[in-house]
PDB file of C-alpha atoms in Angstrom:
ATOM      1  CA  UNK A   1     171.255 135.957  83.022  1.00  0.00           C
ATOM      2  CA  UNK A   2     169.156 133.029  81.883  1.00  0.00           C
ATOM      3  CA  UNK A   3     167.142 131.167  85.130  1.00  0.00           C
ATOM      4  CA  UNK A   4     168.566 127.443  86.033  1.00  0.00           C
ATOM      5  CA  UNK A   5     166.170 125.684  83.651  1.00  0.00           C
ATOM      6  CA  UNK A   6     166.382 123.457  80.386  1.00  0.00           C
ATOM      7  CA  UNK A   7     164.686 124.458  77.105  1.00  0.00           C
ATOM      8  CA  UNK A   8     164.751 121.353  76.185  1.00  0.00           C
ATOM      9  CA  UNK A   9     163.441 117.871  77.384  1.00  0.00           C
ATOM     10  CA  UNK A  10     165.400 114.282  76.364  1.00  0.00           C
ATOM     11  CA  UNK A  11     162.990 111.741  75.069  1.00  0.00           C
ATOM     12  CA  UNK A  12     163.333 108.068  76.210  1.00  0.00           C
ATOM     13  CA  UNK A  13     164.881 107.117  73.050  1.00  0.00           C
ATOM     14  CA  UNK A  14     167.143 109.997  72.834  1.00  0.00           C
ATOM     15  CA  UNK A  15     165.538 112.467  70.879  1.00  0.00           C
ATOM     16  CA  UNK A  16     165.605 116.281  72.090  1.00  0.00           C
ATOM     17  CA  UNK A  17     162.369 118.177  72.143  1.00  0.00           C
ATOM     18  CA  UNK A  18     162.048 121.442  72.853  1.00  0.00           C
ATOM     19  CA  UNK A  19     160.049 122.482  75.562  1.00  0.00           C
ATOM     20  CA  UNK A  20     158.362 125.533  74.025  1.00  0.00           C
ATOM     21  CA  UNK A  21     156.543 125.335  70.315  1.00  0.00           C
ATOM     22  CA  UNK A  22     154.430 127.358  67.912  1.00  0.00           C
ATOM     23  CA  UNK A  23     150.763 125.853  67.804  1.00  0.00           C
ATOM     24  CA  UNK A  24     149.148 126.652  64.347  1.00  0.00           C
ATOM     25  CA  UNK A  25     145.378 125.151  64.826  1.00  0.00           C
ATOM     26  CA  UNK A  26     143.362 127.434  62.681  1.00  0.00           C
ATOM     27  CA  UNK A  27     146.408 128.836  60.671  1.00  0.00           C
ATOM     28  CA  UNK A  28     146.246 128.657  56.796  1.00  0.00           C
ATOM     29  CA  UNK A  29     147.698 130.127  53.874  1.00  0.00           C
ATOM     30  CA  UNK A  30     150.153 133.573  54.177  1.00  0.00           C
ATOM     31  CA  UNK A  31     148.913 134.151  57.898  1.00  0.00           C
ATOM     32  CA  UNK A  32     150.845 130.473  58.782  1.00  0.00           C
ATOM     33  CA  UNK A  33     154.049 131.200  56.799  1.00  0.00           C
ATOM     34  CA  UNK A  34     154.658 133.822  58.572  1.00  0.00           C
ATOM     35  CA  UNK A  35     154.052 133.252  61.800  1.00  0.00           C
ATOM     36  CA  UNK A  36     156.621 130.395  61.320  1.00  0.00           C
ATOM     37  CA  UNK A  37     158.935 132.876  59.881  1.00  0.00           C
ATOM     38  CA  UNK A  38     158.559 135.407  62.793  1.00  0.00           C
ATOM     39  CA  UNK A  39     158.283 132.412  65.309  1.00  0.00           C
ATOM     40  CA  UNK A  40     161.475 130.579  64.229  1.00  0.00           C
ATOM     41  CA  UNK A  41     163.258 134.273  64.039  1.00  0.00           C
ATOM     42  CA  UNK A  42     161.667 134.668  68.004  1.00  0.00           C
ATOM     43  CA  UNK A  43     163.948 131.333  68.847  1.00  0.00           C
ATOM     44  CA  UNK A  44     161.378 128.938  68.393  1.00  0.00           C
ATOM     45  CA  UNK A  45     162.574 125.467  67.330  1.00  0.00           C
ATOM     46  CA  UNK A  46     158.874 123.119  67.130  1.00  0.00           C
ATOM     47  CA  UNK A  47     156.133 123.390  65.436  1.00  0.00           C
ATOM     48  CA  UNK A  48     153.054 121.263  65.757  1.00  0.00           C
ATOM     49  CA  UNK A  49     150.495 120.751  63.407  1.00  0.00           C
ATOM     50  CA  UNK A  50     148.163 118.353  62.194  1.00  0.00           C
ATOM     51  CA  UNK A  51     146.264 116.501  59.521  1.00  0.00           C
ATOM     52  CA  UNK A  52     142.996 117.232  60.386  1.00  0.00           C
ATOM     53  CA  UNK A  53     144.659 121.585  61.056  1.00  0.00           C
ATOM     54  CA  UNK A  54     144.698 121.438  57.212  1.00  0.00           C
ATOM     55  CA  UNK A  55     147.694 123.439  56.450  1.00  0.00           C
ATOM     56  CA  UNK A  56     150.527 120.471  56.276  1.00  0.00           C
ATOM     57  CA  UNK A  57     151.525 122.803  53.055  1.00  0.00           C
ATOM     58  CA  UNK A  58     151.467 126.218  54.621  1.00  0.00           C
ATOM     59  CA  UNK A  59     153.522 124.938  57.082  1.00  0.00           C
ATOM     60  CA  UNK A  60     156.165 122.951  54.884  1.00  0.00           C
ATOM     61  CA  UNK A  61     156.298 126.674  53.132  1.00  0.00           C
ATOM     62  CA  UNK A  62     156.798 128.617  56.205  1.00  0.00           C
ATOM     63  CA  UNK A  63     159.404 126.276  57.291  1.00  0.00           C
ATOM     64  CA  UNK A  64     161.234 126.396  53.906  1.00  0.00           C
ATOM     65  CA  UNK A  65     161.174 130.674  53.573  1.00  0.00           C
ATOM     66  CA  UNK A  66     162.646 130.515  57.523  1.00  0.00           C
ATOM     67  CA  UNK A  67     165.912 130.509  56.280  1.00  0.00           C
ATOM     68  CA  UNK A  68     166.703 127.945  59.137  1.00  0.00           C
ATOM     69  CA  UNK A  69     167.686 124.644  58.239  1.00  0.00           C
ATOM     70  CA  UNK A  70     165.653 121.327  58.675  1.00  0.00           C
ATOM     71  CA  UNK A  71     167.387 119.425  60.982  1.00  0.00           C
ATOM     72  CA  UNK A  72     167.204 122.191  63.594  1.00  0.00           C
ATOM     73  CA  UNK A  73     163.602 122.014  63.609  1.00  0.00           C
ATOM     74  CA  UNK A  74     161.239 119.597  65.643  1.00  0.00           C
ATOM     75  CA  UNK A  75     158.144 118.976  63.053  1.00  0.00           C
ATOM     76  CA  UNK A  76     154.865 117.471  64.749  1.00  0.00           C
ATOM     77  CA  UNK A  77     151.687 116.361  62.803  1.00  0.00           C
ATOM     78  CA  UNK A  78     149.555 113.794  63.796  1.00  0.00           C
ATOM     79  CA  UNK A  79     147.371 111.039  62.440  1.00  0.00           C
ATOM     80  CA  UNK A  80     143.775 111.331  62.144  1.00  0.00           C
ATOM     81  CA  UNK A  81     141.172 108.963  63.458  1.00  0.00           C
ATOM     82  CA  UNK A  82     139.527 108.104  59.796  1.00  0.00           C
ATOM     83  CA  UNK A  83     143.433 107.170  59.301  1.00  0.00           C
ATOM     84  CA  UNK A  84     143.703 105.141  62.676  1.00  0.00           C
ATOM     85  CA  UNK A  85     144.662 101.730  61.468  1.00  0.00           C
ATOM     86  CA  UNK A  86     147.669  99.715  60.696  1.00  0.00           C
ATOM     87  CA  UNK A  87     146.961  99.656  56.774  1.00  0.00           C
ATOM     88  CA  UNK A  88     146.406 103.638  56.788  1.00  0.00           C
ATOM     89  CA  UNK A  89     148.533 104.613  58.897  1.00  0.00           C
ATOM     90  CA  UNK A  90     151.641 104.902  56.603  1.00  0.00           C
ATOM     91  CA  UNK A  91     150.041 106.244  53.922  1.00  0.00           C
ATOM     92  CA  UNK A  92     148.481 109.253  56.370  1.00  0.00           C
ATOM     93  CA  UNK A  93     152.439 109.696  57.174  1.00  0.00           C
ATOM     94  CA  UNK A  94     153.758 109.526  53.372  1.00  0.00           C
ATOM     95  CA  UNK A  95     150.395 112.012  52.669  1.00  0.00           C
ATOM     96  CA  UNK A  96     151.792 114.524  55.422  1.00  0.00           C
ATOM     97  CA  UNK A  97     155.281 114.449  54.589  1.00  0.00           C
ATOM     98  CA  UNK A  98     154.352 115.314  50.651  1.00  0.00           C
ATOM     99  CA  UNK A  99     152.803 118.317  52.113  1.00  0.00           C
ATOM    100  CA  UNK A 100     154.804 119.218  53.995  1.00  0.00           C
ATOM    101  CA  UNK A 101     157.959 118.962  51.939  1.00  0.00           C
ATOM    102  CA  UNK A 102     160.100 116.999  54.734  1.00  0.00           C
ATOM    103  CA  UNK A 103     161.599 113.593  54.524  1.00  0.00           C
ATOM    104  CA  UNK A 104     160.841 112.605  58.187  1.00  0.00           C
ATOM    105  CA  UNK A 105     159.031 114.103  61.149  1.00  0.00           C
ATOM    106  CA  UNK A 106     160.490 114.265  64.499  1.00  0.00           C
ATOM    107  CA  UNK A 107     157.349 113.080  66.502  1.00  0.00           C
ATOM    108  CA  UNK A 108     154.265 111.839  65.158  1.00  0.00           C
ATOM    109  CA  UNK A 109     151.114 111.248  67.199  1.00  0.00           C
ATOM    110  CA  UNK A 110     147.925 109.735  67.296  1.00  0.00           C
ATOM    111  CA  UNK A 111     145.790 112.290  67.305  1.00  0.00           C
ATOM    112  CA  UNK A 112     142.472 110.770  69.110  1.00  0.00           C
ATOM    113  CA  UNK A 113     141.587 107.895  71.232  1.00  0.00           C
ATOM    114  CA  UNK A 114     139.664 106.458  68.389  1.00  0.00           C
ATOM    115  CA  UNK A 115     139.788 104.286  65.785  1.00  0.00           C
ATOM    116  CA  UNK A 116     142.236 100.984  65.493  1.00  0.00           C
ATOM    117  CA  UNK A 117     144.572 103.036  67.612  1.00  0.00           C
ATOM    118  CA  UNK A 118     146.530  99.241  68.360  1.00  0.00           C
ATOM    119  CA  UNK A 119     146.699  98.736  64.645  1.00  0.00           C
ATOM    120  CA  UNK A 120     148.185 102.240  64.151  1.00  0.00           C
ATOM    121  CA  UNK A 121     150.505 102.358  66.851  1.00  0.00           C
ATOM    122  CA  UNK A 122     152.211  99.040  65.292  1.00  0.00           C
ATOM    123  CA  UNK A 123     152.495 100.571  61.935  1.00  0.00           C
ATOM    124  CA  UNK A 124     153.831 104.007  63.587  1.00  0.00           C
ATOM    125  CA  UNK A 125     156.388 101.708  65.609  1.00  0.00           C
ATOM    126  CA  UNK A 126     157.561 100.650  62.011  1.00  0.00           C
ATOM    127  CA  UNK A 127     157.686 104.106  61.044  1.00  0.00           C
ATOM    128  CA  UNK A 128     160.170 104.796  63.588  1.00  0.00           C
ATOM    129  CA  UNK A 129     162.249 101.712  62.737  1.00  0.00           C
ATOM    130  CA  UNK A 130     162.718 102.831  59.395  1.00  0.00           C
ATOM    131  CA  UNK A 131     163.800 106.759  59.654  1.00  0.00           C
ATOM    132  CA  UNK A 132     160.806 108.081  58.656  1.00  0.00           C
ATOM    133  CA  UNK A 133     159.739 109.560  62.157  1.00  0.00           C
ATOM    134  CA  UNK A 134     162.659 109.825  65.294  1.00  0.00           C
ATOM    135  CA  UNK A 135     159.539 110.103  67.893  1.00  0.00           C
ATOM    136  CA  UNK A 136     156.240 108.440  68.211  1.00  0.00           C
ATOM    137  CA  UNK A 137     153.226 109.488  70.642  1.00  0.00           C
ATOM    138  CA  UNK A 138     149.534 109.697  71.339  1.00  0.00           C
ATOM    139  CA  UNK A 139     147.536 113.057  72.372  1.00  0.00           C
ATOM    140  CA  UNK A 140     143.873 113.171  74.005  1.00  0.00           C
ATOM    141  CA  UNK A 141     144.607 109.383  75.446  1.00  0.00           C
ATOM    142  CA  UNK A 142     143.290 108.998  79.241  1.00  0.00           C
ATOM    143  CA  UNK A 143     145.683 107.931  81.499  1.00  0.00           C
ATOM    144  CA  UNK A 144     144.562 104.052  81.681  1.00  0.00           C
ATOM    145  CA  UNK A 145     144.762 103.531  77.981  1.00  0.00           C
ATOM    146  CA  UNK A 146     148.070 105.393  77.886  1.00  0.00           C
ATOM    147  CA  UNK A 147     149.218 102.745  80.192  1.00  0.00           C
ATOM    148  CA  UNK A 148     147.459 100.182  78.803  1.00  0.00           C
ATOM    149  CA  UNK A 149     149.451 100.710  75.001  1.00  0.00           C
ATOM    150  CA  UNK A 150     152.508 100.821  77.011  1.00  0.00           C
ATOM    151  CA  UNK A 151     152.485  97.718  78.771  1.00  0.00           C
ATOM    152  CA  UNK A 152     151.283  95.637  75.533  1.00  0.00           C
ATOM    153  CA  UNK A 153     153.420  97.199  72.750  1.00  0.00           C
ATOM    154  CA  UNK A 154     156.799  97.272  71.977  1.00  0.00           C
ATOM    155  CA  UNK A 155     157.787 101.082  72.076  1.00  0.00           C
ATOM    156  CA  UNK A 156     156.344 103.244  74.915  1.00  0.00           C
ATOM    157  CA  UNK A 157     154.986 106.431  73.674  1.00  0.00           C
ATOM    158  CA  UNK A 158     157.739 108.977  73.754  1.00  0.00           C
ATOM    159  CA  UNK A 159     155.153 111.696  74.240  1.00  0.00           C
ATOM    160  CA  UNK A 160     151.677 112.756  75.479  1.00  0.00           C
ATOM    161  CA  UNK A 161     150.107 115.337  74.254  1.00  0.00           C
ATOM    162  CA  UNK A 162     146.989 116.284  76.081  1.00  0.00           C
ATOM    163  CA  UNK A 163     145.175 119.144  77.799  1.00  0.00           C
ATOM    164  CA  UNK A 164     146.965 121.061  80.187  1.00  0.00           C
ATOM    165  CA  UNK A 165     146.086 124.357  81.851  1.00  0.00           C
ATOM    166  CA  UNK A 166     145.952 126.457  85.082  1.00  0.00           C
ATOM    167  CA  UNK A 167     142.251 125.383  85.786  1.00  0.00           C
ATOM    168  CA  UNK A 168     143.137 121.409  84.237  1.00  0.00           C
ATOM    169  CA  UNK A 169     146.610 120.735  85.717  1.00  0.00           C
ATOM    170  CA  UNK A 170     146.383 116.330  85.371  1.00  0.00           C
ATOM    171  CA  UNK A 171     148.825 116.401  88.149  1.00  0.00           C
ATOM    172  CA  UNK A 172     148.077 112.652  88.413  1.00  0.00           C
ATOM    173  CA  UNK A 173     148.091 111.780  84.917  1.00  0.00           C
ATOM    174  CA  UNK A 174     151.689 113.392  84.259  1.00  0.00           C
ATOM    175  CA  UNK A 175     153.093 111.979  87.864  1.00  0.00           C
ATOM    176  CA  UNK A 176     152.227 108.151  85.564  1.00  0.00           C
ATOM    177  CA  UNK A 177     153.790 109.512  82.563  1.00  0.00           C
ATOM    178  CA  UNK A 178     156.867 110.550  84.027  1.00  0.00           C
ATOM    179  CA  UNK A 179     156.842 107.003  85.731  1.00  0.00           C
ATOM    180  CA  UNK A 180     156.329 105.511  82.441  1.00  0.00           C
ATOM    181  CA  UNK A 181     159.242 107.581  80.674  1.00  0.00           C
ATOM    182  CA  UNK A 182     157.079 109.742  78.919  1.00  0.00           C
ATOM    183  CA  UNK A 183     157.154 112.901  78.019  1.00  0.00           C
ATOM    184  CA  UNK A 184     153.918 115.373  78.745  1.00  0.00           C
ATOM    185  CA  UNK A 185     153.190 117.499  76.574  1.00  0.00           C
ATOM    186  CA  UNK A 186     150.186 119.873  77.049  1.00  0.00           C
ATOM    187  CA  UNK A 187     147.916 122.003  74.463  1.00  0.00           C
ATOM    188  CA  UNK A 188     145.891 125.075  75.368  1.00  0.00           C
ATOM    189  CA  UNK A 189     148.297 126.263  77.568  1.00  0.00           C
ATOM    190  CA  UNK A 190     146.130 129.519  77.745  1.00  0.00           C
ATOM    191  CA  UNK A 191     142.684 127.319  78.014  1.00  0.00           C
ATOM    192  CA  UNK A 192     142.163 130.012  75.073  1.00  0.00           C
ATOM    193  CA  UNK A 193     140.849 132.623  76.771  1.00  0.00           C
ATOM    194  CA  UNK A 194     138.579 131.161  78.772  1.00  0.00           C
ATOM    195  CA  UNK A 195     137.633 131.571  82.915  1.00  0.00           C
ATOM    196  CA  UNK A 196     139.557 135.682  82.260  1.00  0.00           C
ATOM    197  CA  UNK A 197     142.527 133.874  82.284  1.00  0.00           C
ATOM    198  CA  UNK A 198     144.234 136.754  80.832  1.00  0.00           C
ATOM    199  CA  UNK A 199     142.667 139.049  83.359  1.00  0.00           C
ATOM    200  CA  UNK A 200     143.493 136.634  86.289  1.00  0.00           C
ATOM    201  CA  UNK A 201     144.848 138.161  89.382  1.00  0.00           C
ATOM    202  CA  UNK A 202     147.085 135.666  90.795  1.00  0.00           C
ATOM    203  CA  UNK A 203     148.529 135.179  87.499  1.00  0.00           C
ATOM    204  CA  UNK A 204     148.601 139.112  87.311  1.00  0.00           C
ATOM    205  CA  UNK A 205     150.570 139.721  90.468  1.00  0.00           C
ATOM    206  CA  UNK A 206     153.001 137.370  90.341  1.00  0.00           C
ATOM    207  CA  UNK A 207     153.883 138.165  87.055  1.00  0.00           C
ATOM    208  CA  UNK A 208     154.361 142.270  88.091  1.00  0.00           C
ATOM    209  CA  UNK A 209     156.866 140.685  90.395  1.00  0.00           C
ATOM    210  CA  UNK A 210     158.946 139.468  86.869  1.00  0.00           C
ATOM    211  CA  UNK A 211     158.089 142.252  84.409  1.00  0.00           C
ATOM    212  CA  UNK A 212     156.709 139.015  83.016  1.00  0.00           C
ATOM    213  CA  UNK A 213     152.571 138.696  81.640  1.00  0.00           C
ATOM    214  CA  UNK A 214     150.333 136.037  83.280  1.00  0.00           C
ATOM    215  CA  UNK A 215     150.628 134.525  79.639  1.00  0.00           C
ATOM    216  CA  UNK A 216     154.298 134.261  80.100  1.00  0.00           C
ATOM    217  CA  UNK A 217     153.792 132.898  83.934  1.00  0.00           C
ATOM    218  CA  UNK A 218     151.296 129.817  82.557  1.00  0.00           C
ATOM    219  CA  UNK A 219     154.566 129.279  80.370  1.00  0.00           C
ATOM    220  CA  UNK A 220     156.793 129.388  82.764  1.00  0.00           C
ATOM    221  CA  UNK A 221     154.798 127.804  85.463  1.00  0.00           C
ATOM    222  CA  UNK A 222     154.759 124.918  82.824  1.00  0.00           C
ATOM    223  CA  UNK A 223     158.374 124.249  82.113  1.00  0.00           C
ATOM    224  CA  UNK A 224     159.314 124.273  85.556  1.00  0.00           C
ATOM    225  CA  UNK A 225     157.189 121.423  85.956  1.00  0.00           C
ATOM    226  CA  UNK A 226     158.938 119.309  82.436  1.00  0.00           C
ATOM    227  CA  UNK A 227     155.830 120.152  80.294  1.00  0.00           C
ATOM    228  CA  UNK A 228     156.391 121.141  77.111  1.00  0.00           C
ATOM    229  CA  UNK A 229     153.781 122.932  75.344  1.00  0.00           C
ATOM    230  CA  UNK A 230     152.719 124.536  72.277  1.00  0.00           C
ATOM    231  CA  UNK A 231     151.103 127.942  72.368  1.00  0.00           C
ATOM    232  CA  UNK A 232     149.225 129.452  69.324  1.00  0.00           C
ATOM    233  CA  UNK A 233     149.362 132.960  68.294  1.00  0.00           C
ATOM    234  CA  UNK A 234     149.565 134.356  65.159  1.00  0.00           C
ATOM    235  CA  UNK A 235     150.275 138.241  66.503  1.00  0.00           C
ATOM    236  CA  UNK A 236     153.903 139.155  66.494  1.00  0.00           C
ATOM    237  CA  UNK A 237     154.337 140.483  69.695  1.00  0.00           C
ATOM    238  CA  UNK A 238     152.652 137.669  71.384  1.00  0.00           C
ATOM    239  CA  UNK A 239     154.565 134.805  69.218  1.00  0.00           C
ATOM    240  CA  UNK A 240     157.949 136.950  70.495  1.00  0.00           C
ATOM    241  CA  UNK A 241     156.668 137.139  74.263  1.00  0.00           C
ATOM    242  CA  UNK A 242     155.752 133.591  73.990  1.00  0.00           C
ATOM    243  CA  UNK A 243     159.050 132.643  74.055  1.00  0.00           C
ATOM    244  CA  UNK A 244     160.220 135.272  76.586  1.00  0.00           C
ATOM    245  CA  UNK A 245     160.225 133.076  79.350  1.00  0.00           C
ATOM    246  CA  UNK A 246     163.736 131.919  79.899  1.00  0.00           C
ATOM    247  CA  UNK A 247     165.381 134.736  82.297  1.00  0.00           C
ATOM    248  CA  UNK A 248     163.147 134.336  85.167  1.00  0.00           C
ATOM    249  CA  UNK A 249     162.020 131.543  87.839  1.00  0.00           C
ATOM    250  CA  UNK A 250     158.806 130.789  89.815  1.00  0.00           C
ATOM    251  CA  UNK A 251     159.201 130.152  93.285  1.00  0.00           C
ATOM    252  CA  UNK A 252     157.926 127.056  95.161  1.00  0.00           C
ATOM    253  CA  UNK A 253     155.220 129.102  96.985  1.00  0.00           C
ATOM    254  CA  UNK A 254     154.243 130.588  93.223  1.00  0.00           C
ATOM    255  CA  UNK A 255     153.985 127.320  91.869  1.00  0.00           C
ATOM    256  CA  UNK A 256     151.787 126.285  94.925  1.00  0.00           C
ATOM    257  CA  UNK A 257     149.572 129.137  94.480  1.00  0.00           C
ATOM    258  CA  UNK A 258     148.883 128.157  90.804  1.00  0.00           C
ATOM    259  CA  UNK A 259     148.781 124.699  91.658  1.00  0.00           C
ATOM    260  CA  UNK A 260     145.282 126.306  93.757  1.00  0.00           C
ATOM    261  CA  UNK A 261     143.700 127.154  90.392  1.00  0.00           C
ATOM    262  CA  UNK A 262     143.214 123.635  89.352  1.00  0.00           C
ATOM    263  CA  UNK A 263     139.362 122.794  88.896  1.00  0.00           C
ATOM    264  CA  UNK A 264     140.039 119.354  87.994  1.00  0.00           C
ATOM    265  CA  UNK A 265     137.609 118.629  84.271  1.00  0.00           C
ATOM    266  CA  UNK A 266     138.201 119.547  81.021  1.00  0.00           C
ATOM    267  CA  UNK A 267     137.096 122.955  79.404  1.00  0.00           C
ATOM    268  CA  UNK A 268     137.075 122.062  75.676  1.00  0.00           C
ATOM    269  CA  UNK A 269     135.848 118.502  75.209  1.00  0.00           C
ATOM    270  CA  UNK A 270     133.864 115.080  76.528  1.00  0.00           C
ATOM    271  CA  UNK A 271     136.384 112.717  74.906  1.00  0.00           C
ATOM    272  CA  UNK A 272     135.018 109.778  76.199  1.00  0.00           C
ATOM    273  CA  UNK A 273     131.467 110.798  75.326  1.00  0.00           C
ATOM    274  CA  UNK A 274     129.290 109.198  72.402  1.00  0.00           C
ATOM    275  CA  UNK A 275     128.691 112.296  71.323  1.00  0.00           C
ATOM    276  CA  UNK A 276     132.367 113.090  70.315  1.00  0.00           C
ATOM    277  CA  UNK A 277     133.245 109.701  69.227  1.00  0.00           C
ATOM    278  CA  UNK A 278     130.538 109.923  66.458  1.00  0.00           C
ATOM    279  CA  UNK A 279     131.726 113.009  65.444  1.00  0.00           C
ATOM    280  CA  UNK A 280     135.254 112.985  65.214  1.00  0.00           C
ATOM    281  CA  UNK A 281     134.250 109.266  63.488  1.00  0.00           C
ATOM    282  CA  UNK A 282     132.391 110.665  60.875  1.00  0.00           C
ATOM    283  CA  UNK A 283     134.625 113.802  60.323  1.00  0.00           C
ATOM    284  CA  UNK A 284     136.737 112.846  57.351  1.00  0.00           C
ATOM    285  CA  UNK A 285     139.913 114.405  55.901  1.00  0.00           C
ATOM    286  CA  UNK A 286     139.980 112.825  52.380  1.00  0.00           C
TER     287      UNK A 286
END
């Protein structure tokens, strides 16, 4: 018997997400086909990408030879920042949709705080008005210019994608999207690998309790709390145990005890350093 909690989140306009997805960073060629194939197979439903991942086409593939049909799926890719502008941004969109083989995407996001992101957004707001994309977000966005392109645009992200671990929990930052209607959404789930995570003993012991791996508790730990998230694997058995995390429930005192891991920074990047804006500026796609 399934535990007393959705797979699924509602999006402010209506659209349903799921609340578990396959990440494919660093997937290309046969090795992302068929970890679609075997993901999709596992139950999965989302699948995030990017333009700057490139492999827009080994995705479109490995959604086409899952035997599953389109409109089942939730497709992600995101814009990126040498595109972030109101005259590129539909041609980025029309680019990504010709690789990957789909008439529309079912959330598309801004994938750095960088660039015309104003311009963009306007031209992604379009996007949505005309059926080409039934979500629009932002990911990597700090919390005061995630408010800030709510209050003085017409459409209020429908999703944040951002950061979100055990040892970076942005309890604050997804208490003001949840005011704001939108949905969190967090990558690294697993902070890949870093701090032992894997080996970590609170995460360890409480998931003995469930027959459950401290992989599957980060999971869990995250849906209980409405984040959706998108962890990569290419390995069979970890895609399949990825997704194993619907028939058991965290209690408060668990959730409290993870809550303790928090160190409060980032682990993978500066994003508001000059460092990183020069180089994600000068990294170009086409």
């Amino acid at each position: 018997m399934k535990a007393a909690v959705k797979e699924t989140a509602i999006l402010r306009n209506g659209v349903e997400m799921p609340l578990v997805g396959l990440g494919v960073m660093h997937m290309y060629g046969s090795e992302c086909v068929r970890a679609i194939c075997e993901a999709v197979d596992a139950g999965y439903r989302m699948i995030d990408t990017a333009a700057i991942y490139g492999n827009e086409g080994a995705v479109g593939k490995g959604i086409r030879e899952s035997g599953t049909d389109r409109d089942t799926l939730f497709i992600t890719t995101k814009l990126w920042v040498q595109d972030a502008s109101y005259e590129r941004a539909k041609l980025a969109c029309e680019t990504s949709l010709q690789n990957l083989g789909l008439d529309y995407l079912d959330l598309y996001l801004i994938h750095q705080r960088l660039g015309d992101i104003y311009g963009a957004w306007r031209a992604m707001e379009e996007l949505l008005d005309e059926g080409k994309v039934r979500a629009i977000g932002v990911s990597n966005l700090n919390i005061g210019r995630l408010v800030d392109l709510a209050m003085h645009n017409r459409i209020t992200p429908h999703v944040s994608q951002v950061e979100i671990h055990p040892f970076y929990q942005q309890t604050g930052a997804i208490r003001e999207m949840k005011n704001l209607g939108i949905q969190p959404e967090g990558w690294a789930p697993f902070a890949e690998g870093r701090n032992d995570i894997f080996q970590n003993k609170l995460l360890a012991s409480i998931g003995a309790k469930y027959g459950k791996s401290p992989a599957q508790v980060i999971l869990r730990w995250d849906v209980q709390r409405g984040i959706a998230v998108i962890p990569k694997s290419s390995h069979s058995s970890r895609i399949r145990q990825n997704y194993d995390i619907w028939d058991f429930e965290l209690t408060a005192e668990e959730m409290k005890q993870i809550a303790g891991m928090d160190k409060g920074r980032e682990l993978f990047f500066e994003h508001d350093s000059p460092e990183m804006a020069r180089m994600f500026g000068n990294y170009r796609i086409h």
